[in-house]
């Protein structure tokens, strides 16, 4: 099959699935919404046709069954109910699993026959005039459908897994999830199994193993062993097991219904009965071809809302024309420059270089604009996630989105998907109260969660606000002391805003109980780290009893950054110019309690000595007083954001905010120990101490990857024109 057509099919299917999910949500909220129903029917019809045209008949049959069920609702032959919507959502999730398999393998191994049969059974019950029976499961068909939609499995597979195993479903707060776990064929099966169980136990309560735990930890099992845990969903267990290094493979399935039907005492009948109400996860899981389960577009645990790397963008024809015109100019300029060099006409060569500089600047701007993608590419999947998670938590939540047409760079959009998902999940789980608690507090039973995006010059502000319980400042202070995050004295000096930011500390949480959708703070360190690596910032504002707002400030694009180069010994570092407020000599440095500081506008700025921070030998900062002063602070040209006064007698750089330059700072006894780069207060109230400031330049910054990712003080590297590599500093984590 032509890869070009396959890729176009996959991208179109992904967009159709997102549109289908959101239209289904609109229909569920308002069953009389005719426009939503028509949109759903058209999208399902398109999916069916596309699958058929590409030769994926099983997927086409599934889409056809969904289309027929929706058509029956559209014609008024069936009513829109929660159970039927759960079944349709489960079918859509299976379609998304199929699309992902096609993208990765070129084909799908997912068996759709059972799901198609359940969808058809619901319609058959309706045709027979048994709507009530179909909804309650009298004929068994809808009971199975509901079970599948909820991620439960009371069939033979689940019954066989729990046969002979003593599992008490009453011990589980959530669902009982079973897994067949393999740790490979190493020489230390018992040790590998023990490490695996300990890792699992850090996240979930282990209800039982087969064979028993002692036998498992002694390695007394064949190729694999069975594990049963208390978890909120199958997807949560599958994701956790996949992340444990000592586990080679694992197949997971929900067994709540099976153990509840007595399979734990040896029954292999299965199929009879299902888990009741809240004992099963919400819709959003579908079986894959290899027996494992996979989350759909927005599974109940929310992980399915994560967006993979964005692999395609829509480009306006006018932009393509602009790009083509610039390339033509580039070719012409190249020819003219080559002729000037061949004839040794330096004047013409200089003129051509200036022209080339303008063309490349325009080319850069055009390409950057082409990389911009609307925020809805990411947030479009969140409404489904909110719907499933709020149902699982038993909460009424209205989720709204503003500014979804705001555009961001493709790379940034891909990276912020998970941080936004973490924030929204925390708002639902720990922010929004239960309907009863809200009613008792005089609030509407339905909570509000809003995602807002706005543009401020070259940055985008994304806010997630809820009207829930808010953050308890005193609880955060107590937890910070208990966990050793801050001392009581430090906390006493911190205002509420600074205390709120402690939720971004790794592992910090005020939740009484850790669950898969745990309290505000769990996963928030991931939010902070990801946003910081994107050269952005994140903050929290909260009012007890009224709600919480988490704000992300992100650059529109991050590929090219203007940096200020500083010298430290024989090494050179880059400081993002937007973080710089002022450059001065070091003669204003004072030492207070053994710490170097400077004073600016009555504020104290601690001095970070780059030579000591990065252990650079032979620097002015480490060689002691009396080192020969360098006048290399010259040569920094005036810029739109900063202005530098040159000369040995004094150097200063005034920020765009109007801070005055400290000209005329004289070196002590004709010598000076280096330069100070004062960072903007909005970023961090510090000054960086270096030997000299050399120049400023636009560079392409590549983030650190692998084991270097997250290195304190460094945000990435840049390759200069001479081939040298320069580290770009992260002023926040220095």
C-alpha atoms as one frame of an Amber mdcrd trajectory, in Angstrom:
protein
   0.000   0.000   0.000   1.309   3.463  -0.891   2.683   5.042   2.318   1.495
   8.456   1.149  -2.146   7.348   0.975  -1.872   5.349   4.204  -0.495   8.348
   6.084  -3.274  10.595   4.760  -5.849   7.968   5.776  -4.429   7.768   9.321
  -4.359  11.551   9.833  -7.909  11.943   8.527  -9.102   9.081  10.736  -7.497
  10.646  13.827  -9.273  13.930  13.199 -12.563  12.132  12.549 -12.272  10.171
  15.822 -11.679  13.360  17.822 -14.619  15.059  16.103 -16.797  11.993  16.704
 -15.952  11.879  20.424 -16.758  15.556  20.934 -20.017  15.351  18.974 -21.030
  12.302  21.020 -20.421  14.326  24.188 -22.659  17.104  22.845 -25.369  14.546
  22.101 -25.070  12.972  25.549 -25.470  16.382  27.185 -28.449  17.229  24.964
 -30.163  14.211  23.332 -32.304  16.647  21.326 -29.229  18.258  19.683 -30.051
  17.511  16.045 -26.899  19.190  14.720 -24.691  16.973  16.918 -26.569  13.868
  15.794 -26.181  14.765  12.113 -22.463  15.481  12.611 -21.978  12.146  14.392
 -23.763  10.241  11.654 -21.739  11.925   8.881 -18.434  11.269  10.644 -19.247
   7.609  11.338 -20.332   7.209   7.717 -17.034   8.728   6.523 -14.996   6.419
   8.776 -16.878   3.402   7.446 -16.230   4.413   3.857 -12.548   5.182   4.432
 -11.892   1.855   6.168 -13.652   0.013   3.370 -11.775   1.883   0.646  -8.424
   1.056   2.303  -9.314  -2.634   2.618  -9.751  -2.806   6.420 -13.033  -4.708
   6.378 -13.229  -5.564  10.100 -12.884  -1.902  11.047 -15.406  -0.981   8.345
 -17.904  -3.474   9.799 -17.447  -1.946  13.263 -17.925   1.599  11.959 -20.975
   0.361  10.016 -22.526  -1.098  13.193 -21.947   2.174  15.052 -23.426   4.078
  12.103 -26.548   1.890  12.091 -27.045   2.316  15.852 -26.675   6.081  15.524
 -29.070   6.104  12.563 -31.676   4.308  14.685 -31.297   7.049  17.310 -31.458
   9.736  14.647 -34.689   8.286  13.235 -36.240   8.221  16.722 -36.407   4.424
  16.832 -34.175   4.366  19.929 -33.593   6.818  22.749 -30.207   8.163  23.812
 -29.281   6.536  27.141 -26.099   6.470  29.206 -25.640   2.718  28.677 -25.940
   3.006  24.923 -23.559   5.958  24.828 -21.033   3.944  26.875 -21.240   1.184
  24.286 -20.783   3.611  21.390 -17.806   5.239  23.133 -16.265   1.784  23.630
 -16.720   1.123  19.907 -15.053   4.425  19.012 -12.165   3.560  21.341 -11.711
   0.254  19.530 -11.623   2.121  16.216  -8.835   4.319  17.580  -6.893   1.241
  18.700  -7.250  -0.124  15.158  -5.985   3.132  13.625  -2.925   3.087  15.894
  -2.199  -0.526  14.963  -2.456   0.337  11.269  -0.066   3.248  11.766   2.495
   1.111  13.606   2.170  -2.234  11.816   0.403  -1.448   8.545  -2.485  -3.699
   9.562  -4.783  -4.434  12.492  -5.127  -7.662  14.488  -7.985  -6.458  16.697
 -11.014  -8.754  16.577 -14.134  -6.621  16.139 -16.702  -9.452  15.885 -17.736
  -9.360  19.546 -18.159  -5.574  19.624 -20.145  -5.635  16.367 -22.388  -8.374
  17.823 -23.078  -6.296  20.924 -23.946  -3.228  18.887 -26.261  -5.287  16.676
 -27.816  -6.936  19.733 -28.854  -3.565  21.121 -30.580  -2.757  17.820 -32.224
  -6.203  17.691 -33.637  -5.705  21.183 -35.012  -2.344  20.102 -36.585  -3.822
  16.973 -38.271  -6.485  19.114 -39.799  -3.781  21.300 -37.546  -4.673  24.236
 -35.939  -1.356  24.905 -36.305  -1.873  28.636 -34.783  -5.310  28.441 -31.912
  -4.042  26.317 -31.123  -1.329  28.836 -31.346  -3.615  31.874 -29.638  -6.594
  30.309 -32.655  -9.000  30.503 -31.597 -10.742  27.297 -27.934 -10.718  28.297
 -26.753  -8.815  25.232 -26.697  -5.340  26.724 -25.301  -6.644  29.983 -22.324
  -7.881  28.038 -22.142  -4.606  26.171 -22.210  -2.596  29.358 -19.512  -4.825
  30.780 -17.334  -4.283  27.744 -17.943  -0.562  27.816 -16.873  -0.477  31.416
 -13.717  -2.454  30.760 -14.950  -5.503  32.725 -14.724  -9.103  31.490 -16.841
 -11.847  32.974 -16.166 -14.241  30.109 -14.099 -17.398  29.961 -10.749 -15.576
  29.805 -11.326 -13.770  33.099 -12.835 -16.866  34.724  -9.859 -19.013  33.715
  -7.453 -16.436  35.115  -9.101 -16.345  38.559  -9.919 -20.087  38.726  -8.602
 -21.568  41.958  -7.383 -18.209  43.273  -8.803 -16.716  46.477  -9.637 -13.127
  45.483 -12.155 -11.192  47.557 -13.690  -8.367  45.482 -14.879  -6.666  48.688
 -11.255  -5.881  49.516 -10.968  -3.683  46.428 -11.930  -0.030  46.508 -11.843
   0.124  42.702 -11.835  -2.678  40.162 -10.080  -6.030  40.430  -7.584  -6.226
  37.571  -5.798  -9.439  36.729  -2.513  -9.742  34.850  -0.457 -12.590  33.452
   3.119 -11.454  34.077   6.360 -12.744  32.552   9.807 -11.708  33.777  11.647
 -13.508  30.989  13.852 -16.588  31.247  16.751 -15.205  33.294  18.786 -17.098
  35.876  17.186 -15.235  38.815  13.449 -15.532  38.235  12.622 -15.148  41.924
  14.639 -11.937  42.292  13.155 -10.449  39.117   9.639 -11.389  40.247  10.213
  -9.934  43.719  11.431  -6.640  42.230   8.404  -6.570  39.940   5.952  -7.149
  42.804   7.608  -4.499  44.966   7.348  -1.994  42.109   3.673  -2.836  41.591
   2.989  -2.563  45.328   4.212   1.039  45.350   1.245   1.972  43.150  -1.517
  -0.624  43.681  -2.718  -2.919  46.462  -1.895  -6.534  45.563  -4.901  -8.742
  46.343  -3.420 -12.119  45.364  -0.931 -13.941  43.159  -1.007 -17.369  41.537
   1.051 -19.204  42.695   1.173 -17.534  46.119   3.637 -14.721  46.717   6.258
 -16.807  48.515   6.377 -19.234  45.596   6.595 -16.378  43.103   9.491 -14.747
  44.965  11.268 -18.112  45.101  10.922 -18.446  41.338   8.617 -21.469  41.647
   6.551 -20.806  38.536   6.829 -21.739  34.873   6.886 -19.014  32.217   4.619
 -16.552  33.994   2.495 -15.953  37.082  -0.896 -14.349  37.718  -1.246 -11.082
  39.618  -4.442  -9.481  40.957  -4.517  -5.839  42.077  -6.975  -3.191  43.239
  -6.851  -0.487  40.559  -9.065   2.201  39.025  -8.788   0.765  35.510  -7.175
  -1.865  33.315  -5.252   0.827  31.424  -3.642   2.106  34.620  -2.305  -1.375
  35.420  -1.169  -2.027  31.842   0.735   1.267  31.760   2.405   0.643  35.122
   3.463  -2.915  34.265   4.881  -1.767  30.942   7.071   0.762  32.760   8.632
  -1.799  35.157  12.011  -2.901  33.836  12.024  -6.380  35.378   8.763  -7.290
  33.594   9.264  -8.597  30.074   5.579  -8.783  29.116   2.150  -8.616  30.725
  -1.435  -9.174  29.616  -4.107  -7.416  31.667  -7.856  -7.785  31.978 -10.627
  -6.681  34.337 -11.881  -9.594  36.463 -14.239  -7.855  38.898 -17.263  -9.624
  37.454 -15.487 -12.984  37.366 -14.446 -12.973  41.016 -17.857 -11.582  41.979
 -19.515 -14.521  40.210 -17.535 -16.976  42.300 -14.791 -17.769  39.821 -12.273
 -17.370  42.603 -13.625 -20.616  44.089 -12.957 -22.575  40.967 -15.945 -21.638
  38.818 -15.140 -21.579  35.133 -18.662 -20.800  33.930 -17.908 -17.099  33.473
 -20.179 -14.994  31.364 -22.892 -14.804  34.022 -23.364 -11.578  35.842 -21.352
  -8.392  35.762 -19.812  -5.951  38.146 -22.161  -3.523  39.699 -22.173   0.180
  39.067 -19.101   1.889  40.397 -17.049  -1.302  40.795 -15.947  -1.141  37.186
 -13.900   1.461  35.401 -15.598   3.823  33.002 -15.683   3.235  29.294 -12.527
   3.601  27.341 -10.706   0.256  27.021 -10.675  -2.155  24.158  -8.937  -5.474
  23.673  -6.022  -5.540  21.259  -4.965  -8.400  19.094  -2.257  -9.660  21.438
  -4.628 -10.030  24.374  -3.570  -6.894  26.187  -5.808  -3.892  26.562  -5.305
  -0.484  25.129  -6.839   2.842  25.992  -8.954   4.588  23.460  -9.105   8.242
  22.584  -9.764   9.338  26.145  -9.928   6.429  28.509 -11.202   6.800  32.009
  -7.741   7.106  33.433  -7.011   9.903  31.074  -3.854   8.425  29.638  -5.492
   7.955  26.301  -5.795  11.721  26.011  -2.061  11.999  25.617  -1.150  13.118
  22.125   1.670  11.394  20.295   4.127  13.405  18.250   2.259  15.575  15.774
   3.388  14.227  12.408   1.479  16.418   9.985   0.464  20.052   9.665  -1.964
  21.884   7.417  -0.242  24.604   5.403  -2.023  27.526   3.767  -1.419  27.826
   0.017  -0.345  31.462   0.455   2.406  30.335   2.810   3.613  27.835   0.241
   3.693  30.596  -2.367   5.685  32.826   0.010   8.101  29.992   0.695   8.526
  29.324  -3.022   9.231  33.015  -3.673  11.851  33.145  -0.917  13.584  30.059
  -2.262  13.753  31.702  -5.697  15.334  34.795  -4.123  17.731  32.559  -2.213
  18.894  30.832  -5.396  19.353  34.175  -7.173  21.293  35.618  -4.241  23.518
  32.540  -4.129  24.421  32.932  -7.807  25.200  36.646  -7.384  27.342  35.949
  -4.316  29.317  33.249  -6.097  30.054  35.598  -9.025  31.156  38.353  -6.655
  33.566  35.953  -4.937  34.923  34.662  -8.249  35.600  38.211  -9.474  36.932
  39.261  -6.044  34.418  42.104  -5.955  34.250  42.599  -2.168  31.775  45.464
  -2.359  29.313  43.357  -4.347  29.922  40.386  -2.060  29.139  42.493   1.007
  25.956  43.782  -0.614  24.916  40.242  -1.537  25.553  39.047   2.016  23.265
  41.762   3.373  20.612  40.703   0.879  21.099  37.062   1.852  20.681  37.969
   5.504  17.277  39.564   4.800  16.139  36.585   2.736  17.125  34.041   5.396
  15.370  36.108   8.085  12.154  36.103   6.033  12.612  32.413   5.291  13.003
  31.706   9.002   9.809  33.603   9.857   7.829  31.856   7.116   8.944  28.385
   8.198   8.212  29.188  11.840   4.695  30.270  10.885   4.204  27.030   8.960
   5.086  25.027  12.092   2.346  26.707  14.121  -0.639  24.483  14.915  -3.911
  25.406  16.683  -4.168  24.361  20.318  -7.308  22.366  19.526  -5.045  19.693
  18.003  -4.184  18.777  21.617  -7.140  19.914  23.714  -9.716  18.439  21.341
  -9.394  15.091  23.110  -9.760  16.458  26.626 -13.593  16.737  26.763 -13.870
  12.963  26.364 -11.256  12.417  29.076 -13.156  14.731  31.443 -16.420  12.937
  30.725 -15.039   9.473  31.499 -13.063  10.526  34.558 -15.905  12.534  36.105
 -18.223   9.531  35.695 -15.646   7.308  37.354 -15.253   9.746  40.260 -19.005
  10.253  40.617 -18.809  13.994  40.026 -20.801  16.392  37.860 -18.382  18.515
  35.833 -18.868  21.011  33.022 -15.693  21.441  30.968 -15.252  24.439  28.656
 -12.437  25.541  26.350 -11.599  29.089  25.253  -8.935  30.114  22.756  -8.470
  26.717  21.123  -7.531  28.488  17.873  -4.411  29.981  19.489  -1.365  28.613
  17.635   1.837  27.120  19.039   4.908  25.454  17.587   4.393  21.773  16.723
   7.088  20.627  19.170   5.649  22.632  22.051   2.128  21.348  21.392   3.318
  17.762  21.504   5.168  18.279  24.783   2.422  20.112  26.696  -0.250  17.470
  26.121   0.710  15.416  29.176   1.223  18.433  31.501  -2.235  19.767  30.622
  -3.711  16.322  31.150  -2.109  16.091  34.624  -3.486  19.489  35.606  -7.030
  18.725  34.438  -7.014  15.316  36.137  -5.942  16.917  39.408  -8.686  19.538
  39.087 -11.286  16.801  38.672  -9.992  14.490  41.380  -8.810  16.800  44.135
 -10.174  20.197  43.108 -13.841  19.641  42.291 -15.886  18.390  45.260 -18.585
  15.744  45.115 -22.102  17.015  44.255 -23.180  16.534  47.890 -20.191  18.492
  49.266 -20.761  21.309  46.787 -24.441  21.489  47.663 -23.634  21.592  51.388
 -21.191  24.461  50.718 -23.862  26.435  48.856 -22.387  25.758  45.431 -24.075
  24.354  42.309 -23.857  20.562  42.190 -22.059  20.792  38.849 -18.423  21.874
  39.067 -16.746  24.056  36.463 -13.365  23.360  34.876 -12.206  25.806  32.229
  -9.184  25.749  29.942  -8.315  29.221  28.620  -5.613  30.221  26.139  -4.515
  33.718  25.141  -1.635  35.296  23.230   0.750  37.868  24.762   3.317  39.011
  22.194   5.659  36.049  21.656   4.135  33.933  24.446   0.929  31.964  24.955
  -0.760  31.817  28.356  -2.731  28.630  29.073  -4.813  28.520  32.250  -6.728
  25.631  33.789  -9.203  26.985  36.339 -11.684  25.142  38.546 -14.259  26.335
  41.084 -13.457  23.563  43.545 -12.205  23.487  47.109  -8.945  25.306  46.408
  -5.591  24.620  48.040  -5.123  24.575  51.801  -2.081  26.754  52.481  -1.586
  25.455  55.998  -1.841  21.835  54.852   0.841  22.519  52.245   3.074  24.121
  54.888   2.665  21.128  57.220   3.336  18.662  54.412   6.398  20.633  53.297
   7.854  20.408  56.784   6.984  16.716  57.168   8.618  15.867  53.829  11.647
  18.061  54.463  10.905  20.227  51.430  11.309  23.469  53.417  12.179  24.355
  56.969   9.604  26.032  59.252  11.687  29.220  59.168  11.720  29.290  55.360
   7.980  28.666  55.189   7.351  31.470  57.650   9.002  33.933  55.251   7.117
  32.637  52.187   3.896  34.254  51.012   0.909  32.172  49.909   1.892  32.326
  46.230   5.323  30.857  46.955   3.757  28.162  49.143   1.385  27.149  46.341
   4.397  26.630  44.052   5.628  23.891  46.390   3.143  21.522  44.723   5.650
  21.326  41.873   8.262  19.743  44.123   8.889  16.093  43.073   6.632  13.693
  44.984   4.868  16.452  46.912   1.161  15.917  47.550  -1.409  16.880  50.160
  -3.740  14.051  49.138  -4.723  11.705  51.971  -4.707   8.758  49.614  -2.705
   8.168  46.450  -4.745   6.823  43.546  -4.336   6.654  39.793  -6.017  10.056
  39.660  -4.215  11.238  42.759  -4.298  14.543  44.622  -3.085  17.868  43.329
   0.717  17.684  43.331   1.110  14.146  41.991   2.486  14.551  38.514   2.826
  18.304  38.985   6.622  17.969  39.112   6.323  16.539  35.590   4.345  19.624
  34.618   7.035  21.944  35.998   9.946  20.058  34.438   8.331  19.832  30.999
   7.283  23.483  30.896  10.724  24.604  32.116  12.448  22.566  29.410  10.247
  24.350  26.887  11.620  27.656  28.193   8.306  28.446  29.857   7.035  28.920
  33.390   4.145  27.643  35.498   2.410  29.109  38.548  -0.521  28.374  40.858
  -3.111  30.731  42.293  -5.796  29.500  44.658  -8.528  30.747  46.952  -9.755
  28.259  49.590 -13.344  27.309  48.932 -13.458  29.102  45.589 -11.062  27.244
  43.312  -7.595  26.992  41.818  -5.968  28.284  38.644  -2.791  26.803  37.177
  -1.135  29.056  34.581   1.376  27.985  31.950   3.403  30.625  30.112   4.940
  29.176  26.956   6.893  30.598  24.021   5.076  30.478  20.695   8.165  28.928
  19.118  11.365  27.605  20.618  13.612  26.666  17.722  15.677  29.874  17.548
  16.694  31.894  20.609  18.785  35.031  20.973  21.454  34.462  23.627  24.128
  36.487  25.390  27.513  34.728  25.451  29.524  34.885  28.643  33.064  33.655
  29.219  34.084  31.619  32.248  37.760  30.700  32.047  38.302  28.922  28.741
  34.633  27.989  28.514  31.698  29.858  27.013  28.027  29.728  28.001  24.867
  31.240  26.556  22.223  33.078  28.592  18.829  33.618  26.893  18.770  37.358
  26.255  15.134  37.692  27.288  16.176  36.645  30.813  18.848  39.363  31.101
  18.071  42.672  32.775  21.462  44.321  33.269  25.231  43.789  33.015  27.599
  45.471  35.486  31.095  45.156  36.910  31.578  43.157  40.087  32.772  46.066
  42.255  29.293  46.377  43.834  29.371  42.841  45.234  28.984  42.546  49.007
  29.428  39.481  51.194  26.682  38.792  53.759  26.914  35.724  55.996  29.423
  34.198  53.595  27.188  34.734  50.549  27.940  37.178  47.742  25.058  39.535
  46.954  24.370  42.777  45.107  21.760  45.425  45.775  19.432  46.781  43.102
  16.469  49.094  43.748  16.533  48.149  47.440  16.311  44.442  46.523  19.032
  41.921  47.342  20.211  39.634  44.524  22.302  36.587  45.459  25.322  36.083
  43.171  25.693  32.722  41.402  29.365  32.171  40.555  29.366  30.235  37.280
  32.998  29.174  37.790  32.108  27.473  41.061  28.761  26.128  39.848  30.330
  24.358  36.857  33.751  23.820  38.504  35.653  25.684  35.789  39.394  25.941
  36.596  41.611  28.972  35.938  38.913  31.639  36.094  39.042  35.138  37.488
  36.423  34.088  40.012  38.544  31.227  41.352  41.991  32.765  40.953  41.369
  35.288  43.744  41.558  39.035  43.909  44.187  40.862  41.919  43.633  39.001
  38.664  44.280  41.086  35.603  41.076  42.711  34.448  39.798  42.044  30.976
  38.157  44.636  28.836  36.358  42.065  26.735  33.015  43.487  27.709  33.137
  45.538  24.533  31.600  44.631  21.259  28.052  43.868  22.351  25.921  45.777
  19.889  22.709  47.608  20.711  19.649  45.389  20.441  15.926  45.919  20.455
  15.667  44.518  23.978  18.972  45.584  25.548  21.578  48.322  25.246  25.195
  47.892  26.294  27.661  50.618  27.186  31.155  49.544  26.130  34.605  50.339
  27.437  36.894  49.333  30.282  35.700  52.103  32.524  32.244  50.595  32.850
  29.718  48.370  31.114  26.027  48.146  31.653  23.050  46.605  29.944  19.659
  48.153  30.488  16.556  46.015  30.095  13.547  46.876  28.030  11.660  47.640
  31.229  13.578  50.865  31.556  16.045  49.877  34.290  18.860  52.400  34.185
  22.363  51.379  33.167  25.032  51.442  35.834  27.620  53.367  33.858  30.884
  54.580  35.293  31.529  51.651  37.617  35.258  51.769  38.110  37.494  48.777
  38.741  39.104  48.619  42.159  42.814  49.524  41.975  42.713  49.195  38.210
  41.635  45.550  38.395  38.307  43.776  38.488  37.233  40.231  39.054  34.752
  39.826  36.209  31.237  40.747  35.192  27.740  40.352  36.626  24.714  39.461
  34.523  21.603  40.371  36.514  18.578  38.233  35.664  15.103  39.692  35.297
  13.198  39.505  38.553  10.257  37.838  36.808  12.484  34.853  36.032  14.680
  34.629  39.127  16.162  37.192  41.487  19.862  36.378  41.027  22.973  37.731
  39.302  25.372  35.490  37.380  29.092  36.061  37.910  31.381  35.434  34.930
  34.781  36.581  33.628  33.505  38.521  30.633  30.557  39.177  28.365  31.473
  38.661  24.710  28.552  38.992  22.282  24.947  38.154  21.501  23.653  35.982
  18.679  20.639  34.016  17.469  21.209  30.277  17.832  19.270  27.060  17.326
  18.866  25.462  20.746  18.650  21.683  21.012  17.266  20.403  24.352  19.312
  17.931  26.374  18.223  14.332  25.934  18.829  10.975  27.596  20.693  10.969
  30.909  21.540  14.664  30.495  17.868  15.640  30.347  16.885  17.693  33.370
  20.466  18.644  34.296  20.158  21.582  36.739  21.366  24.847  35.260  21.384
  23.706  31.627  18.489  23.898  29.179  20.228  22.717  26.018  23.101  23.219
  23.597  23.739  25.290  20.488  26.180  24.757  17.633  27.956  27.968  16.597
  29.098  28.943  13.127  32.661  27.766  13.841  31.414  24.323  14.849  31.898
  24.792  18.598  29.170  23.663  20.974  27.954  26.047  23.665  25.805  25.151
  26.664  22.696  27.307  27.113  21.970  28.112  30.757  18.642  27.609  32.519
  18.650  30.531  34.947  15.757  29.105  36.990  17.491  25.864  38.024  21.060
  27.192  38.392
